[in-house]
Amino acid sequence: MAVMRLRFTGSGSDKYYIDLAREISIAQRRMARQKQTFTVLGGYWKDQDGSTAHFNTAPLTWVNKRSVNRGFRIWRKMIARTLADSDGAQSGKYNDFKVYLNRYQTSSNQLSAVDAAGNILGDAEGEWDYSTLTTEDPETGVAPDQFELMIVGSTRTNGAGDHERIGLTNSWFESRPEIQTANPALPAAASADPLANLFDSGDVVDDRLDIINSEGDQAPYDENTAWGYSTVVSETANLQRVSSAQSSASNPVVPVHGFQALCGLVQVDVSNASTGWELVLDIECNGVGF
């Protein structure tokens, strides 16, 4: 097991993002593919302001994993078809499927690992492009739609036919057949059926049929949404709280407990910080594919 200790610094309260695959690639000078589940073994949070750092990730559920895999298959099909139609063209050596965590992650709020002096790892950061898809079927009168991808949250658009960032879990739900809400659905006249009431000297059978009809015929979860795709829109909505750390003036260095991150994407929600802070994470370099 190869473990990489990475250091991040920042100042003040805000919501920051870390792409572990990107930082491992830079630190090791070797491409780490993003479509994996990465493990953070632990670390520490250092701040004298008495601040709190919450660590949030995409929920590790089969729905979110399947949604990412669907996006990956569509992206790969787009690349393959385009290269097949363009004789001699080749994709870049480091071309890889990369997605955002949510609609709020941008280059301006994404943290980069730094060395002991606070400098980025190397004289300059390399290229880390998030995947862009282009539709072959644009709406009439508009240019071909180009968009990026994110795991959680509802799709972000700039108007009809102009998608900016597609929510993969959102898209997965919208591509599935609707689930029958009551299964099985017992006819309302079942309790009055003459044969069903042949040996019913009282109302016991009717009562039992009503119970059978009403209990256990619907799923124990919302059939139209999931953890990762709900109608609530906020920067921490649809995310899973996986660890927290709170420092104080008397105890400025506190541990960060380990967690796993789908696609290595982590939101660091910092509050009550007015000065500089430091975050160190021990990361298992080899993720687990899904």
Coordinates of C-alpha atoms in Angstrom, one line a residue:
M1 CA 0.0 0.0 0.0
A2 CA 1.5 3.3 -1.1
V3 CA 0.5 6.3 1.0
M4 CA 1.0 9.9 0.1
R5 CA 0.9 12.7 2.7
L6 CA -0.3 15.9 1.1
R7 CA -0.5 19.4 2.6
F8 CA -3.1 22.1 1.8
T9 CA -3.3 25.6 3.1
G10 CA -5.9 28.3 2.9
S11 CA -7.2 31.4 4.7
G12 CA -10.6 32.2 6.1
S13 CA -14.0 30.5 6.0
D14 CA -15.4 29.2 2.8
K15 CA -16.2 26.0 1.0
Y16 CA -13.1 24.5 -0.8
Y17 CA -12.7 21.5 -3.0
I18 CA -10.0 18.9 -3.4
D19 CA -9.5 16.5 -6.4
L20 CA -7.4 13.8 -4.9
A21 CA -6.7 12.2 -8.3
R22 CA -5.3 15.4 -9.6
E23 CA -3.1 16.0 -6.5
I24 CA -1.8 12.4 -6.5
S25 CA -0.9 12.8 -10.2
I26 CA 1.0 16.0 -9.5
A27 CA 2.8 14.7 -6.5
Q28 CA 3.8 11.3 -8.0
R29 CA 4.4 12.6 -11.5
R30 CA 2.2 9.8 -12.7
M31 CA -1.4 9.9 -14.0
A32 CA -4.0 8.8 -11.5
R33 CA -7.3 8.1 -13.1
Q34 CA -10.2 9.8 -11.4
K35 CA -12.9 7.2 -11.8
Q36 CA -12.0 5.3 -8.7
T37 CA -12.9 5.4 -5.0
F38 CA -10.0 6.9 -3.0
T39 CA -9.3 6.3 0.7
V40 CA -8.0 9.0 3.0
L41 CA -6.5 7.2 6.0
G42 CA -6.5 10.3 8.2
G43 CA -4.6 13.5 8.8
Y44 CA -4.7 16.7 10.9
W45 CA -6.3 20.1 10.8
K46 CA -4.3 23.1 12.2
D47 CA -5.8 26.4 13.0
Q48 CA -5.6 28.7 16.1
D49 CA -9.0 30.4 15.4
G50 CA -11.1 27.7 16.9
S51 CA -12.4 26.8 13.4
T52 CA -14.3 23.8 12.2
A53 CA -13.7 21.8 9.0
H54 CA -16.3 19.5 7.7
F55 CA -15.4 17.0 4.9
N56 CA -18.1 16.1 2.5
T57 CA -18.1 13.7 -0.5
A58 CA -20.6 12.3 -3.0
P59 CA -22.6 9.5 -1.2
L60 CA -21.0 6.1 -1.7
T61 CA -24.2 4.4 -3.1
W62 CA -24.8 2.1 -6.0
V63 CA -27.0 4.7 -7.6
N64 CA -24.2 7.3 -7.7
K65 CA -21.6 4.8 -8.9
R66 CA -23.9 3.5 -11.6
S67 CA -24.6 7.1 -12.7
V68 CA -20.9 7.8 -13.0
N69 CA -20.3 4.6 -14.9
R70 CA -23.1 5.6 -17.3
G71 CA -21.5 8.9 -17.9
F72 CA -18.2 7.2 -18.5
R73 CA -19.6 4.9 -21.1
I74 CA -21.3 7.8 -23.0
W75 CA -18.1 9.8 -22.9
R76 CA -16.0 6.9 -24.2
K77 CA -18.5 6.2 -27.0
M78 CA -18.3 9.9 -28.0
I79 CA -14.5 9.7 -28.2
A80 CA -14.6 6.4 -30.1
R81 CA -17.1 7.6 -32.7
T82 CA -15.3 10.9 -33.2
L83 CA -12.0 9.2 -33.8
A84 CA -13.5 6.6 -36.1
D85 CA -15.0 9.4 -38.2
S86 CA -11.7 11.3 -38.3
D87 CA -9.1 9.2 -40.0
G88 CA -5.7 9.5 -38.3
A89 CA -6.8 11.5 -35.3
Q90 CA -5.8 10.4 -31.8
S91 CA -6.8 11.4 -28.3
G92 CA -4.3 12.9 -26.0
K93 CA -2.0 10.7 -24.1
Y94 CA -3.4 11.8 -20.7
N95 CA -7.0 12.1 -21.9
D96 CA -9.2 10.7 -19.1
F97 CA -12.7 10.8 -17.8
K98 CA -13.0 13.6 -15.2
V99 CA -16.0 15.0 -13.5
Y100 CA -16.8 17.7 -10.9
L101 CA -18.4 17.0 -7.5
N102 CA -21.3 19.5 -7.8
R103 CA -22.3 22.7 -9.5
Y104 CA -20.3 24.8 -7.2
Q105 CA -16.8 23.4 -7.7
T106 CA -14.6 25.7 -9.9
S107 CA -11.0 26.3 -10.5
S108 CA -11.1 29.3 -8.1
N109 CA -12.2 27.3 -5.0
Q110 CA -10.1 24.2 -5.7
L111 CA -7.1 23.6 -3.4
S112 CA -3.7 22.5 -4.6
A113 CA -1.2 20.6 -2.5
V114 CA 1.8 22.6 -1.4
D115 CA 5.3 21.9 0.0
A116 CA 6.6 22.8 3.4
A117 CA 7.3 26.4 2.2
G118 CA 3.7 26.8 0.9
N119 CA 4.6 26.5 -2.8
I120 CA 2.8 24.3 -5.3
L121 CA 4.5 21.0 -6.1
G122 CA 6.7 22.0 -9.0
D123 CA 7.3 25.3 -10.8
A124 CA 3.9 25.1 -12.6
E125 CA 0.8 23.0 -12.4
G126 CA 0.1 20.6 -15.4
E127 CA -3.1 20.3 -17.4
W128 CA -6.2 18.8 -15.7
D129 CA -9.2 19.2 -18.0
Y130 CA -12.6 18.1 -16.9
S131 CA -14.4 16.1 -19.6
T132 CA -16.5 18.1 -22.1
L133 CA -19.2 16.4 -24.1
T134 CA -20.8 17.8 -27.3
T135 CA -24.2 16.7 -28.4
E136 CA -24.9 15.5 -32.0
D137 CA -28.5 16.6 -31.8
P138 CA -28.8 20.3 -30.9
E139 CA -32.1 22.0 -30.7
T140 CA -33.2 23.9 -33.9
G141 CA -31.5 27.2 -34.3
V142 CA -28.8 26.8 -31.6
A143 CA -25.2 25.7 -31.7
P144 CA -24.3 22.1 -30.7
D145 CA -24.6 21.9 -26.9
Q146 CA -21.4 21.5 -25.0
F147 CA -21.3 20.7 -21.3
E148 CA -19.3 19.2 -18.4
L149 CA -20.3 16.6 -15.9
M150 CA -20.8 16.5 -12.1
I151 CA -21.8 13.7 -9.8
V152 CA -24.5 15.2 -7.5
G153 CA -27.2 17.8 -7.8
S154 CA -29.6 18.9 -10.5
T155 CA -28.3 19.8 -14.0
R156 CA -27.2 23.4 -14.4
T157 CA -28.4 25.2 -17.6
N158 CA -28.2 28.6 -19.2
G159 CA -31.6 28.3 -20.9
A160 CA -33.3 25.9 -23.2
G161 CA -30.8 23.7 -25.1
D162 CA -27.8 25.3 -23.3
H163 CA -26.6 22.9 -20.6
E164 CA -23.6 24.0 -18.6
R165 CA -23.0 21.1 -16.3
I166 CA -25.0 17.8 -16.3
G167 CA -25.8 16.1 -13.0
L168 CA -24.9 12.4 -13.6
T169 CA -27.3 11.1 -10.9
N170 CA -30.0 13.5 -12.2
S171 CA -29.5 12.3 -15.7
W172 CA -29.6 8.6 -14.6
F173 CA -32.9 9.1 -13.0
E174 CA -34.4 10.9 -16.0
S175 CA -33.3 8.0 -18.3
R176 CA -35.0 5.2 -16.1
P177 CA -38.5 3.9 -16.5
E178 CA -40.8 5.2 -13.8
I179 CA -41.4 2.8 -11.0
Q180 CA -44.9 1.6 -10.3
T181 CA -45.8 3.2 -6.9
A182 CA -47.8 0.3 -5.6
N183 CA -46.7 -3.2 -6.3
P184 CA -48.8 -5.3 -6.4
A185 CA -51.8 -3.0 -6.7
L186 CA -54.8 -4.9 -5.3
P187 CA -58.1 -3.9 -7.0
A188 CA -60.4 -1.8 -4.8
A189 CA -63.2 -4.4 -5.3
A190 CA -61.2 -7.3 -4.0
S191 CA -62.7 -7.2 -0.5
A192 CA -66.2 -7.4 -2.1
D193 CA -65.5 -10.3 -4.4
P194 CA -68.2 -13.0 -3.8
L195 CA -65.7 -15.9 -3.9
A196 CA -63.3 -14.1 -1.6
N197 CA -66.2 -13.7 0.9
L198 CA -67.6 -17.2 0.5
F199 CA -66.4 -18.3 3.9
D200 CA -66.3 -14.8 5.5
S201 CA -68.9 -14.9 8.2
G202 CA -67.7 -11.6 9.5
D203 CA -65.5 -8.7 8.3
V204 CA -62.2 -10.4 9.2
V205 CA -61.2 -11.3 5.6
D206 CA -62.2 -7.8 4.4
D207 CA -60.0 -6.2 7.1
R208 CA -57.1 -8.5 6.3
L209 CA -57.3 -7.8 2.6
D210 CA -57.3 -4.1 3.3
I211 CA -54.1 -4.5 5.4
I212 CA -52.5 -6.7 2.7
N213 CA -53.4 -4.1 0.1
S214 CA -51.9 -1.2 2.1
E215 CA -48.8 -2.6 3.8
G216 CA -45.5 -3.4 2.1
D217 CA -46.6 -2.4 -1.4
Q218 CA -44.4 0.7 -1.7
A219 CA -40.6 1.2 -1.4
P220 CA -39.1 2.4 1.8
Y221 CA -37.4 5.2 -0.1
D222 CA -38.4 8.1 -2.4
E223 CA -38.9 6.5 -5.8
N224 CA -38.3 9.7 -7.7
T225 CA -35.1 11.0 -6.1
A226 CA -32.1 9.7 -4.2
W227 CA -29.2 10.7 -2.0
G228 CA -27.2 12.6 -4.6
Y229 CA -30.2 13.9 -6.5
S230 CA -32.8 15.9 -4.6
T231 CA -34.6 19.1 -5.4
V232 CA -32.8 20.9 -2.6
V233 CA -30.2 23.3 -4.1
S234 CA -27.3 24.4 -1.8
E235 CA -23.6 23.9 -1.7
T236 CA -23.7 21.1 0.9
A237 CA -26.9 19.5 -0.3
N238 CA -26.7 15.9 -1.7
L239 CA -23.3 15.4 -0.1
Q240 CA -22.3 12.9 2.6
R241 CA -20.5 14.2 5.8
V242 CA -17.6 11.8 6.2
S243 CA -15.4 13.6 8.8
S244 CA -15.0 16.7 10.9
A245 CA -12.3 18.5 12.8
Q246 CA -12.6 21.4 15.3
S247 CA -9.6 23.3 16.6
S248 CA -9.2 25.8 19.4
A249 CA -6.6 28.3 20.7
S250 CA -5.5 25.8 23.3
N251 CA -5.6 22.8 20.9
P252 CA -4.7 24.2 17.4
V253 CA -3.8 20.8 15.9
V254 CA -6.6 18.2 15.8
P255 CA -7.0 14.9 14.0
V256 CA -9.0 14.2 10.8
H257 CA -10.5 10.8 10.8
G258 CA -10.3 8.6 7.6
F259 CA -12.9 8.4 4.9
Q260 CA -13.5 7.4 1.3
A261 CA -14.2 9.7 -1.6
L262 CA -16.0 8.8 -4.8
C263 CA -13.8 9.9 -7.7
G264 CA -11.5 11.4 -5.1
L265 CA -13.6 14.6 -4.9
V266 CA -13.9 16.2 -1.5
Q267 CA -15.6 19.4 -0.3
V268 CA -13.9 21.1 2.7
D269 CA -16.4 23.3 4.5
V270 CA -14.5 25.7 6.7
S271 CA -16.2 27.9 9.3
N272 CA -15.1 30.3 12.0
A273 CA -11.7 30.8 10.4
S274 CA -10.3 34.3 10.0
T275 CA -6.6 33.6 9.4
G276 CA -4.5 31.0 7.7
W277 CA -5.1 27.3 8.3
E278 CA -3.4 24.0 7.3
L279 CA -4.7 20.6 6.3
V280 CA -2.6 17.5 5.9
L281 CA -4.1 14.2 4.6
D282 CA -2.7 10.7 4.3
I283 CA -4.0 9.3 1.1
E284 CA -3.8 5.8 -0.3
C285 CA -2.4 6.4 -3.8
N286 CA -4.0 3.4 -5.5
G287 CA -7.7 3.9 -5.7
V288 CA -10.3 1.1 -6.2
G289 CA -12.1 1.1 -9.5
F290 CA -15.9 0.7 -9.8

